[in-house]
mmCIF file of N, CA and C in Angstrom:
data_model
loop_
_atom_site.group_PDB
_atom_site.id
_atom_site.type_symbol
_atom_site.label_atom_id
_atom_site.label_comp_id
_atom_site.label_asym_id
_atom_site.label_seq_id
_atom_site.Cartn_x
_atom_site.Cartn_y
_atom_site.Cartn_z
ATOM 1 N N UNK A 195 -117.559 94.775 54.157
ATOM 2 C CA UNK A 195 -116.587 94.583 53.100
ATOM 3 C C UNK A 195 -115.227 94.170 53.680
ATOM 4 N N UNK A 196 -114.852 94.805 54.804
ATOM 5 C CA UNK A 196 -113.568 94.477 55.435
ATOM 6 C C UNK A 196 -113.605 93.056 55.982
ATOM 7 N N UNK A 197 -114.764 92.632 56.490
ATOM 8 C CA UNK A 197 -114.888 91.264 56.998
ATOM 9 C C UNK A 197 -114.688 90.235 55.886
ATOM 10 N N UNK A 198 -115.157 90.524 54.701
ATOM 11 C CA UNK A 198 -115.002 89.594 53.566
ATOM 12 C C UNK A 198 -113.535 89.498 53.159
ATOM 13 N N UNK A 199 -112.858 90.653 53.099
ATOM 14 C CA UNK A 199 -111.439 90.668 52.744
ATOM 15 C C UNK A 199 -110.624 89.939 53.815
ATOM 16 N N UNK A 200 -110.954 90.130 55.076
ATOM 17 C CA UNK A 200 -110.266 89.461 56.175
ATOM 18 C C UNK A 200 -110.491 87.947 56.102
ATOM 19 N N UNK A 201 -111.702 87.522 55.771
ATOM 20 C CA UNK A 201 -111.996 86.092 55.657
ATOM 21 C C UNK A 201 -111.220 85.467 54.505
ATOM 22 N N UNK A 202 -111.123 86.183 53.389
ATOM 23 C CA UNK A 202 -110.361 85.676 52.241
ATOM 24 C C UNK A 202 -108.871 85.578 52.611
ATOM 25 N N UNK A 203 -108.354 86.569 53.330
ATOM 26 C CA UNK A 203 -106.951 86.541 53.767
ATOM 27 C C UNK A 203 -106.688 85.387 54.715
ATOM 28 N N UNK A 204 -107.614 85.124 55.635
ATOM 29 C CA UNK A 204 -107.450 84.006 56.571
ATOM 30 C C UNK A 204 -107.499 82.672 55.838
ATOM 31 N N UNK A 205 -108.403 82.560 54.876
ATOM 32 C CA UNK A 205 -108.501 81.339 54.085
ATOM 33 C C UNK A 205 -107.217 81.127 53.270
ATOM 34 N N UNK A 206 -106.675 82.193 52.708
ATOM 35 C CA UNK A 206 -105.409 82.109 51.962
ATOM 36 C C UNK A 206 -104.257 81.709 52.855
ATOM 37 N N UNK A 207 -104.220 82.243 54.059
ATOM 38 C CA UNK A 207 -103.181 81.881 55.016
ATOM 39 C C UNK A 207 -103.272 80.396 55.377
ATOM 40 N N UNK A 208 -104.500 79.905 55.571
ATOM 41 C CA UNK A 208 -104.706 78.492 55.885
ATOM 42 C C UNK A 208 -104.230 77.600 54.731
ATOM 43 N N UNK A 209 -104.533 77.970 53.510
ATOM 44 C CA UNK A 209 -104.127 77.184 52.343
ATOM 45 C C UNK A 209 -102.604 77.186 52.206
ATOM 46 N N UNK A 210 -101.971 78.332 52.420
ATOM 47 C CA UNK A 210 -100.512 78.410 52.346
ATOM 48 C C UNK A 210 -99.861 77.547 53.441
ATOM 49 N N UNK A 211 -100.423 77.536 54.640
ATOM 50 C CA UNK A 211 -99.896 76.701 55.726
ATOM 51 C C UNK A 211 -100.035 75.224 55.375
ATOM 52 N N UNK A 212 -101.137 74.865 54.738
ATOM 53 C CA UNK A 212 -101.353 73.485 54.316
ATOM 54 C C UNK A 212 -100.327 73.076 53.259
ATOM 55 N N UNK A 213 -100.066 73.937 52.277
ATOM 56 C CA UNK A 213 -99.038 73.660 51.265
ATOM 57 C C UNK A 213 -97.653 73.531 51.902
ATOM 58 N N UNK A 214 -97.365 74.381 52.864
ATOM 59 C CA UNK A 214 -96.074 74.329 53.556
ATOM 60 C C UNK A 214 -95.916 73.005 54.298
ATOM 61 N N UNK A 215 -96.959 72.555 54.983
ATOM 62 C CA UNK A 215 -96.936 71.294 55.719
ATOM 63 C C UNK A 215 -96.682 70.121 54.765
ATOM 64 N N UNK A 216 -97.359 70.109 53.637
ATOM 65 C CA UNK A 216 -97.178 69.035 52.651
ATOM 66 C C UNK A 216 -95.748 69.080 52.101
ATOM 67 N N UNK A 217 -95.250 70.260 51.797
ATOM 68 C CA UNK A 217 -93.901 70.407 51.249
ATOM 69 C C UNK A 217 -92.846 69.910 52.232
ATOM 70 N N UNK A 218 -92.960 70.279 53.491
ATOM 71 C CA UNK A 218 -92.000 69.836 54.513
ATOM 72 C C UNK A 218 -92.088 68.324 54.703
ATOM 73 N N UNK A 219 -93.286 67.774 54.683
ATOM 74 C CA UNK A 219 -93.444 66.324 54.833
ATOM 75 C C UNK A 219 -92.767 65.575 53.696
ATOM 76 N N UNK A 220 -92.926 66.061 52.472
ATOM 77 C CA UNK A 220 -92.284 65.422 51.323
ATOM 78 C C UNK A 220 -90.769 65.523 51.427
ATOM 79 N N UNK A 221 -90.254 66.659 51.857
ATOM 80 C CA UNK A 221 -88.805 66.824 51.991
ATOM 81 C C UNK A 221 -88.237 65.901 53.069
ATOM 82 N N UNK A 222 -88.942 65.755 54.181
ATOM 83 C CA UNK A 222 -88.480 64.854 55.236
ATOM 84 C C UNK A 222 -88.478 63.407 54.750
ATOM 85 N N UNK A 223 -89.493 63.025 53.990
ATOM 86 C CA UNK A 223 -89.552 61.670 53.452
ATOM 87 C C UNK A 223 -88.396 61.441 52.477
ATOM 88 N N UNK A 224 -88.110 62.408 51.610
ATOM 89 C CA UNK A 224 -87.004 62.272 50.668
ATOM 90 C C UNK A 224 -85.667 62.199 51.401
ATOM 91 N N UNK A 225 -85.527 62.956 52.468
ATOM 92 C CA UNK A 225 -84.289 62.938 53.225
ATOM 93 C C UNK A 225 -84.105 61.579 53.897
ATOM 94 N N UNK A 226 -85.186 60.991 54.389
ATOM 95 C CA UNK A 226 -85.100 59.704 55.058
ATOM 96 C C UNK A 226 -84.682 58.612 54.091
ATOM 97 N N UNK A 227 -85.236 58.602 52.888
ATOM 98 C CA UNK A 227 -84.890 57.536 51.953
ATOM 99 C C UNK A 227 -83.588 57.797 51.218
ATOM 100 N N UNK A 228 -83.006 58.970 51.390
ATOM 101 C CA UNK A 228 -81.763 59.257 50.682
ATOM 102 C C UNK A 228 -80.543 58.691 51.396
ATOM 103 N N UNK A 229 -80.673 58.188 52.643
ATOM 104 C CA UNK A 229 -79.541 57.581 53.333
ATOM 105 C C UNK A 229 -79.167 56.276 52.658
ATOM 106 N N UNK A 230 -77.911 56.107 52.370
ATOM 107 C CA UNK A 230 -77.408 54.873 51.783
ATOM 108 C C UNK A 230 -76.852 54.031 52.918
ATOM 109 N N UNK A 231 -77.210 52.752 52.981
ATOM 110 C CA UNK A 231 -76.636 51.917 54.036
ATOM 111 C C UNK A 231 -75.116 51.895 53.941
ATOM 112 N N UNK A 232 -74.455 52.246 55.011
ATOM 113 C CA UNK A 232 -72.993 52.252 55.041
ATOM 114 C C UNK A 232 -72.546 51.663 56.371
ATOM 115 N N UNK A 233 -71.656 50.709 56.306
ATOM 116 C CA UNK A 233 -71.156 50.044 57.496
ATOM 117 C C UNK A 233 -69.652 50.245 57.584
ATOM 118 N N UNK A 234 -69.145 50.301 58.788
ATOM 119 C CA UNK A 234 -67.706 50.468 58.961
ATOM 120 C C UNK A 234 -67.226 49.786 60.227
ATOM 121 N N UNK A 235 -66.023 49.231 60.172
ATOM 122 C CA UNK A 235 -65.403 48.603 61.334
ATOM 123 C C UNK A 235 -64.437 49.583 61.985
ATOM 124 N N UNK A 236 -64.294 49.449 63.299
ATOM 125 C CA UNK A 236 -63.275 50.258 63.959
ATOM 126 C C UNK A 236 -61.913 49.605 63.772
ATOM 127 N N UNK A 237 -60.872 50.301 64.145
ATOM 128 C CA UNK A 237 -59.529 49.757 64.000
ATOM 129 C C UNK A 237 -59.198 48.865 65.185
ATOM 130 N N UNK A 238 -58.466 47.795 64.905
ATOM 131 C CA UNK A 238 -58.041 46.881 65.965
ATOM 132 C C UNK A 238 -56.528 46.746 65.930
ATOM 133 N N UNK A 239 -55.977 46.420 67.072
ATOM 134 C CA UNK A 239 -54.551 46.141 67.195
ATOM 135 C C UNK A 239 -54.401 44.712 67.701
ATOM 136 N N UNK A 240 -53.425 44.011 67.161
ATOM 137 C CA UNK A 240 -53.090 42.674 67.645
ATOM 138 C C UNK A 240 -51.808 42.796 68.449
ATOM 139 N N UNK A 241 -51.860 42.417 69.719
ATOM 140 C CA UNK A 241 -50.741 42.620 70.642
ATOM 141 C C UNK A 241 -50.361 41.279 71.262
ATOM 142 N N UNK A 242 -49.073 41.008 71.358
ATOM 143 C CA UNK A 242 -48.594 39.816 72.071
ATOM 144 C C UNK A 242 -48.205 40.212 73.492
ATOM 145 N N UNK A 243 -48.667 39.431 74.460
ATOM 146 C CA UNK A 243 -48.295 39.713 75.849
ATOM 147 C C UNK A 243 -46.999 38.974 76.208
ATOM 148 N N UNK A 244 -46.647 38.958 77.479
ATOM 149 C CA UNK A 244 -45.386 38.360 77.933
ATOM 150 C C UNK A 244 -45.333 36.858 77.683
ATOM 151 N N UNK A 245 -46.490 36.207 77.690
ATOM 152 C CA UNK A 245 -46.541 34.758 77.469
ATOM 153 C C UNK A 245 -46.646 34.407 75.991
ATOM 154 N N UNK A 246 -46.418 35.373 75.110
ATOM 155 C CA UNK A 246 -46.537 35.207 73.658
ATOM 156 C C UNK A 246 -47.959 34.836 73.231
ATOM 157 N N UNK A 247 -48.918 35.243 74.033
ATOM 158 C CA UNK A 247 -50.324 35.012 73.719
ATOM 159 C C UNK A 247 -50.847 36.231 72.966
ATOM 160 N N UNK A 248 -51.613 35.978 71.905
ATOM 161 C CA UNK A 248 -52.135 37.054 71.067
ATOM 162 C C UNK A 248 -53.383 37.660 71.707
ATOM 163 N N UNK A 249 -53.412 38.985 71.771
ATOM 164 C CA UNK A 249 -54.568 39.701 72.321
ATOM 165 C C UNK A 249 -55.093 40.680 71.280
ATOM 166 N N UNK A 250 -56.385 40.843 71.266
ATOM 167 C CA UNK A 250 -57.050 41.776 70.354
ATOM 168 C C UNK A 250 -57.414 43.023 71.132
ATOM 169 N N UNK A 251 -57.110 44.199 70.605
ATOM 170 C CA UNK A 251 -57.389 45.468 71.288
ATOM 171 C C UNK A 251 -58.100 46.394 70.321
ATOM 172 N N UNK A 252 -59.299 46.818 70.669
ATOM 173 C CA UNK A 252 -60.038 47.784 69.868
ATOM 174 C C UNK A 252 -59.545 49.183 70.219
ATOM 175 N N UNK A 253 -59.237 49.970 69.213
ATOM 176 C CA UNK A 253 -58.671 51.297 69.465
ATOM 177 C C UNK A 253 -59.698 52.270 70.027
ATOM 178 N N UNK A 254 -60.970 51.966 69.879
ATOM 179 C CA UNK A 254 -62.003 52.887 70.367
ATOM 180 C C UNK A 254 -62.379 52.641 71.819
ATOM 181 N N UNK A 255 -61.813 51.595 72.435
ATOM 182 C CA UNK A 255 -62.175 51.323 73.822
ATOM 183 C C UNK A 255 -60.969 51.552 74.729
ATOM 184 N N UNK A 256 -61.258 51.838 75.974
ATOM 185 C CA UNK A 256 -60.212 52.073 76.967
ATOM 186 C C UNK A 256 -60.060 50.898 77.918
ATOM 187 N N UNK A 257 -60.646 49.761 77.563
ATOM 188 C CA UNK A 257 -60.631 48.607 78.451
ATOM 189 C C UNK A 257 -59.228 48.033 78.550
ATOM 190 N N UNK A 258 -58.864 47.602 79.739
ATOM 191 C CA UNK A 258 -57.546 47.015 79.962
ATOM 192 C C UNK A 258 -57.549 45.517 79.680
ATOM 193 N N UNK A 259 -58.711 44.865 79.810
ATOM 194 C CA UNK A 259 -58.757 43.423 79.606
ATOM 195 C C UNK A 259 -58.802 43.104 78.105
ATOM 196 N N UNK A 260 -58.579 41.829 77.812
ATOM 197 C CA UNK A 260 -58.575 41.375 76.420
ATOM 198 C C UNK A 260 -59.983 41.431 75.850
ATOM 199 N N UNK A 261 -60.048 41.648 74.577
ATOM 200 C CA UNK A 261 -61.347 41.727 73.907
ATOM 201 C C UNK A 261 -61.372 40.699 72.787
ATOM 202 N N UNK A 262 -62.545 40.231 72.457
ATOM 203 C CA UNK A 262 -62.673 39.234 71.397
ATOM 204 C C UNK A 262 -63.797 39.602 70.428
ATOM 205 N N UNK A 263 -63.829 40.862 70.049
ATOM 206 C CA UNK A 263 -64.874 41.304 69.134
ATOM 207 C C UNK A 263 -64.351 42.410 68.227
ATOM 208 N N UNK A 264 -65.028 42.563 67.111
ATOM 209 C CA UNK A 264 -64.834 43.695 66.215
ATOM 210 C C UNK A 264 -66.055 44.586 66.377
ATOM 211 N N UNK A 265 -65.868 45.871 66.321
ATOM 212 C CA UNK A 265 -66.983 46.787 66.493
ATOM 213 C C UNK A 265 -67.440 47.273 65.122
ATOM 214 N N UNK A 266 -68.714 47.047 64.824
ATOM 215 C CA UNK A 266 -69.298 47.402 63.539
ATOM 216 C C UNK A 266 -70.221 48.592 63.734
ATOM 217 N N UNK A 267 -70.011 49.647 62.946
ATOM 218 C CA UNK A 267 -70.801 50.871 63.072
ATOM 219 C C UNK A 267 -71.765 51.001 61.902
ATOM 220 N N UNK A 268 -72.959 51.511 62.189
ATOM 221 C CA UNK A 268 -73.953 51.791 61.158
ATOM 222 C C UNK A 268 -73.836 53.267 60.802
ATOM 223 N N UNK A 269 -73.214 53.550 59.678
ATOM 224 C CA UNK A 269 -72.945 54.926 59.291
ATOM 225 C C UNK A 269 -74.020 55.510 58.384
ATOM 226 N N UNK A 270 -75.028 54.730 58.035
ATOM 227 C CA UNK A 270 -76.027 55.176 57.069
ATOM 228 C C UNK A 270 -77.302 55.694 57.685
ATOM 229 N N UNK A 271 -77.262 56.188 58.893
ATOM 230 C CA UNK A 271 -78.443 56.768 59.521
ATOM 231 C C UNK A 271 -79.514 55.755 59.853
ATOM 232 N N UNK A 272 -79.143 54.509 60.113
ATOM 233 C CA UNK A 272 -80.118 53.486 60.470
ATOM 234 C C UNK A 272 -80.706 52.774 59.277
ATOM 235 N N UNK A 273 -80.164 52.975 58.079
ATOM 236 C CA UNK A 273 -80.738 52.365 56.882
ATOM 237 C C UNK A 273 -80.277 50.926 56.672
ATOM 238 N N UNK A 274 -79.221 50.494 57.340
ATOM 239 C CA UNK A 274 -78.708 49.137 57.138
ATOM 240 C C UNK A 274 -79.506 48.157 57.986
ATOM 241 N N UNK A 275 -80.146 47.200 57.318
ATOM 242 C CA UNK A 275 -80.966 46.192 58.000
ATOM 243 C C UNK A 275 -80.739 44.847 57.331
ATOM 244 N N UNK A 276 -81.027 43.784 58.064
ATOM 245 C CA UNK A 276 -80.922 42.407 57.567
ATOM 246 C C UNK A 276 -79.548 42.154 56.960
ATOM 247 N N UNK A 277 -78.530 42.182 57.813
ATOM 248 C CA UNK A 277 -77.139 42.091 57.389
ATOM 249 C C UNK A 277 -76.607 40.689 57.689
ATOM 250 N N UNK A 278 -75.982 40.083 56.710
ATOM 251 C CA UNK A 278 -75.272 38.829 56.912
ATOM 252 C C UNK A 278 -73.783 39.133 56.834
ATOM 253 N N UNK A 279 -73.076 38.804 57.903
ATOM 254 C CA UNK A 279 -71.640 39.064 57.976
ATOM 255 C C UNK A 279 -70.926 37.718 57.903
ATOM 256 N N UNK A 280 -70.046 37.575 56.932
ATOM 257 C CA UNK A 280 -69.276 36.345 56.774
ATOM 258 C C UNK A 280 -67.796 36.680 56.824
ATOM 259 N N UNK A 281 -67.061 35.911 57.619
ATOM 260 C CA UNK A 281 -65.605 36.021 57.632
ATOM 261 C C UNK A 281 -65.108 34.847 56.793
ATOM 262 N N UNK A 282 -64.422 35.167 55.699
ATOM 263 C CA UNK A 282 -63.989 34.156 54.738
ATOM 264 C C UNK A 282 -62.482 33.955 54.823
ATOM 265 N N UNK A 283 -62.063 32.720 54.666
ATOM 266 C CA UNK A 283 -60.653 32.394 54.539
ATOM 267 C C UNK A 283 -60.426 32.091 53.070
ATOM 268 N N UNK A 284 -59.633 32.916 52.429
ATOM 269 C CA UNK A 284 -59.499 32.803 50.983
ATOM 270 C C UNK A 284 -60.696 33.456 50.322
ATOM 271 N N UNK A 285 -61.212 32.806 49.300
ATOM 272 C CA UNK A 285 -62.345 33.378 48.568
ATOM 273 C C UNK A 285 -63.673 32.727 48.922
ATOM 274 N N UNK A 286 -63.637 31.471 49.406
ATOM 275 C CA UNK A 286 -64.913 30.775 49.554
ATOM 276 C C UNK A 286 -65.088 29.983 50.846
ATOM 277 N N UNK A 287 -64.066 29.827 51.663
ATOM 278 C CA UNK A 287 -64.197 29.043 52.895
ATOM 279 C C UNK A 287 -64.695 29.942 54.022
ATOM 280 N N UNK A 288 -65.945 29.725 54.444
ATOM 281 C CA UNK A 288 -66.556 30.528 55.508
ATOM 282 C C UNK A 288 -66.106 29.978 56.858
ATOM 283 N N UNK A 289 -65.440 30.827 57.655
ATOM 284 C CA UNK A 289 -65.000 30.391 58.982
ATOM 285 C C UNK A 289 -65.843 31.001 60.102
ATOM 286 N N UNK A 290 -66.647 31.998 59.763
ATOM 287 C CA UNK A 290 -67.603 32.542 60.725
ATOM 288 C C UNK A 290 -68.713 33.225 59.961
ATOM 289 N N UNK A 291 -69.950 33.012 60.428
ATOM 290 C CA UNK A 291 -71.115 33.631 59.797
ATOM 291 C C UNK A 291 -72.027 34.169 60.890
ATOM 292 N N UNK A 292 -72.512 35.379 60.713
ATOM 293 C CA UNK A 292 -73.375 36.029 61.704
ATOM 294 C C UNK A 292 -74.460 36.799 60.967
ATOM 295 N N UNK A 293 -75.700 36.665 61.436
ATOM 296 C CA UNK A 293 -76.814 37.416 60.880
ATOM 297 C C UNK A 293 -77.252 38.465 61.891
ATOM 298 N N UNK A 294 -77.360 39.714 61.444
ATOM 299 C CA UNK A 294 -77.797 40.809 62.304
ATOM 300 C C UNK A 294 -79.030 41.427 61.648
ATOM 301 N N UNK A 295 -80.130 41.477 62.381
ATOM 302 C CA UNK A 295 -81.375 42.012 61.815
ATOM 303 C C UNK A 295 -81.308 43.516 61.615
ATOM 304 N N UNK A 296 -80.829 44.230 62.627
ATOM 305 C CA UNK A 296 -80.801 45.693 62.544
ATOM 306 C C UNK A 296 -79.701 46.220 63.458
ATOM 307 N N UNK A 297 -78.986 47.224 62.978
ATOM 308 C CA UNK A 297 -77.937 47.845 63.778
ATOM 309 C C UNK A 297 -78.429 49.176 64.318
ATOM 310 N N UNK A 298 -78.114 49.500 65.555
ATOM 311 C CA UNK A 298 -78.434 50.848 66.028
ATOM 312 C C UNK A 298 -77.570 51.866 65.302
ATOM 313 N N UNK A 299 -78.108 53.046 65.074
ATOM 314 C CA UNK A 299 -77.367 54.022 64.280
ATOM 315 C C UNK A 299 -76.338 54.787 65.094
ATOM 316 N N UNK A 300 -76.508 54.884 66.400
ATOM 317 C CA UNK A 300 -75.571 55.680 67.196
ATOM 318 C C UNK A 300 -74.537 54.824 67.901
ATOM 319 N N UNK A 301 -74.893 53.619 68.293
ATOM 320 C CA UNK A 301 -73.946 52.758 68.976
ATOM 321 C C UNK A 301 -73.384 51.748 67.991
ATOM 322 N N UNK A 302 -72.261 51.178 68.349
ATOM 323 C CA UNK A 302 -71.661 50.141 67.520
ATOM 324 C C UNK A 302 -72.157 48.773 67.932
ATOM 325 N N UNK A 303 -72.134 47.834 67.003
ATOM 326 C CA UNK A 303 -72.494 46.449 67.271
ATOM 327 C C UNK A 303 -71.212 45.658 67.491
ATOM 328 N N UNK A 304 -71.130 44.932 68.572
ATOM 329 C CA UNK A 304 -69.936 44.166 68.868
ATOM 330 C C UNK A 304 -70.060 42.791 68.232
ATOM 331 N N UNK A 305 -69.278 42.564 67.193
ATOM 332 C CA UNK A 305 -69.286 41.301 66.464
ATOM 333 C C UNK A 305 -68.222 40.387 67.060
ATOM 334 N N UNK A 306 -68.645 39.359 67.803
ATOM 335 C CA UNK A 306 -67.641 38.479 68.406
ATOM 336 C C UNK A 306 -66.934 37.661 67.327
ATOM 337 N N UNK A 307 -65.640 37.437 67.522
ATOM 338 C CA UNK A 307 -64.909 36.585 66.590
ATOM 339 C C UNK A 307 -64.669 35.238 67.261
ATOM 340 N N UNK A 308 -64.780 34.189 66.478
ATOM 341 C CA UNK A 308 -64.636 32.853 67.050
ATOM 342 C C UNK A 308 -63.177 32.414 67.062
ATOM 343 N N UNK A 309 -62.925 31.228 67.599
ATOM 344 C CA UNK A 309 -61.558 30.742 67.760
ATOM 345 C C UNK A 309 -60.874 30.516 66.422
ATOM 346 N N UNK A 310 -61.604 30.082 65.408
ATOM 347 C CA UNK A 310 -61.002 29.843 64.096
ATOM 348 C C UNK A 310 -60.437 31.123 63.507
ATOM 349 N N UNK A 311 -61.188 32.220 63.607
ATOM 350 C CA UNK A 311 -60.724 33.518 63.108
ATOM 351 C C UNK A 311 -59.508 33.971 63.916
ATOM 352 N N UNK A 312 -59.596 33.829 65.215
ATOM 353 C CA UNK A 312 -58.495 34.243 66.082
ATOM 354 C C UNK A 312 -57.230 33.433 65.782
ATOM 355 N N UNK A 313 -57.386 32.113 65.579
ATOM 356 C CA UNK A 313 -56.238 31.265 65.259
ATOM 357 C C UNK A 313 -55.621 31.632 63.915
ATOM 358 N N UNK A 314 -56.441 32.009 62.945
ATOM 359 C CA UNK A 314 -55.918 32.426 61.641
ATOM 360 C C UNK A 314 -55.088 33.695 61.773
ATOM 361 N N UNK A 315 -55.541 34.641 62.573
ATOM 362 C CA UNK A 315 -54.762 35.855 62.810
ATOM 363 C C UNK A 315 -53.453 35.522 63.524
ATOM 364 N N UNK A 316 -53.522 34.614 64.493
ATOM 365 C CA UNK A 316 -52.331 34.210 65.238
ATOM 366 C C UNK A 316 -51.325 33.507 64.329
ATOM 367 N N UNK A 317 -51.800 32.613 63.462
ATOM 368 C CA UNK A 317 -50.906 31.914 62.530
ATOM 369 C C UNK A 317 -50.249 32.881 61.556
ATOM 370 N N UNK A 318 -50.983 33.879 61.116
ATOM 371 C CA UNK A 318 -50.425 34.864 60.190
ATOM 372 C C UNK A 318 -49.274 35.621 60.840
ATOM 373 N N UNK A 319 -49.446 35.999 62.098
ATOM 374 C CA UNK A 319 -48.391 36.738 62.795
ATOM 375 C C UNK A 319 -47.194 35.828 63.087
ATOM 376 N N UNK A 320 -47.453 34.576 63.457
ATOM 377 C CA UNK A 320 -46.354 33.644 63.735
ATOM 378 C C UNK A 320 -45.507 33.387 62.491
ATOM 379 N N UNK A 321 -46.134 33.396 61.335
ATOM 380 C CA UNK A 321 -45.420 33.141 60.079
ATOM 381 C C UNK A 321 -44.853 34.420 59.478
ATOM 382 N N UNK A 322 -44.797 35.491 60.289
ATOM 383 C CA UNK A 322 -44.267 36.789 59.859
ATOM 384 C C UNK A 322 -44.991 37.350 58.642
ATOM 385 N N UNK A 323 -46.237 36.994 58.495
ATOM 386 C CA UNK A 323 -47.029 37.557 57.405
ATOM 387 C C UNK A 323 -47.667 38.856 57.860
ATOM 388 N N UNK A 324 -47.834 39.751 56.966
ATOM 389 C CA UNK A 324 -48.439 41.025 57.330
ATOM 390 C C UNK A 324 -49.883 41.105 56.872
ATOM 391 N N UNK A 325 -50.314 40.153 56.068
ATOM 392 C CA UNK A 325 -51.666 40.202 55.546
ATOM 393 C C UNK A 325 -52.263 38.805 55.515
ATOM 394 N N UNK A 326 -53.260 38.543 56.356
ATOM 395 C CA UNK A 326 -53.879 37.211 56.324
ATOM 396 C C UNK A 326 -54.762 37.075 55.093
ATOM 397 N N UNK A 327 -54.990 35.861 54.706
ATOM 398 C CA UNK A 327 -55.857 35.596 53.560
ATOM 399 C C UNK A 327 -57.313 35.543 54.056
ATOM 400 N N UNK A 328 -57.735 36.618 54.705
ATOM 401 C CA UNK A 328 -59.051 36.663 55.320
ATOM 402 C C UNK A 328 -59.828 37.854 54.774
ATOM 403 N N UNK A 329 -61.100 37.638 54.496
ATOM 404 C CA UNK A 329 -61.975 38.685 53.990
ATOM 405 C C UNK A 329 -63.247 38.727 54.813
ATOM 406 N N UNK A 330 -63.844 39.899 54.897
ATOM 407 C CA UNK A 330 -65.138 40.054 55.564
ATOM 408 C C UNK A 330 -66.148 40.474 54.498
ATOM 409 N N UNK A 331 -67.202 39.688 54.379
ATOM 410 C CA UNK A 331 -68.233 39.954 53.371
ATOM 411 C C UNK A 331 -69.510 40.366 54.087
ATOM 412 N N UNK A 332 -70.036 41.512 53.707
ATOM 413 C CA UNK A 332 -71.273 42.025 54.310
ATOM 414 C C UNK A 332 -72.395 41.933 53.298
#
């Protein structure tokens, strides 16, 4: 009689473990799909050197040399994929276009900026403007 009760208890324990495994699997799946793709750029500084040449400096790096990129971070836990990045002058003139298939979730992606974008930033500063007519569309 005790063997039968023990067998029923073991079978019940096995069924409860199976339900627990299914429940945890469903929760992990829901957690994975609940990430919303979120992208963010780091802050940059535009600095003029002694020769009045414009230099780009990323605030997240300690490099002494000039840099020519913006750092793009994947803040959505790896959910952002197949990204088209366009740098627009005004509302519709595309001055740079870049396609990125997938961003790593822990490291940043270095988005190089081309000469046209750099020249637009330089012209804005030369004309004492504080805001260029430039937009980034993701």
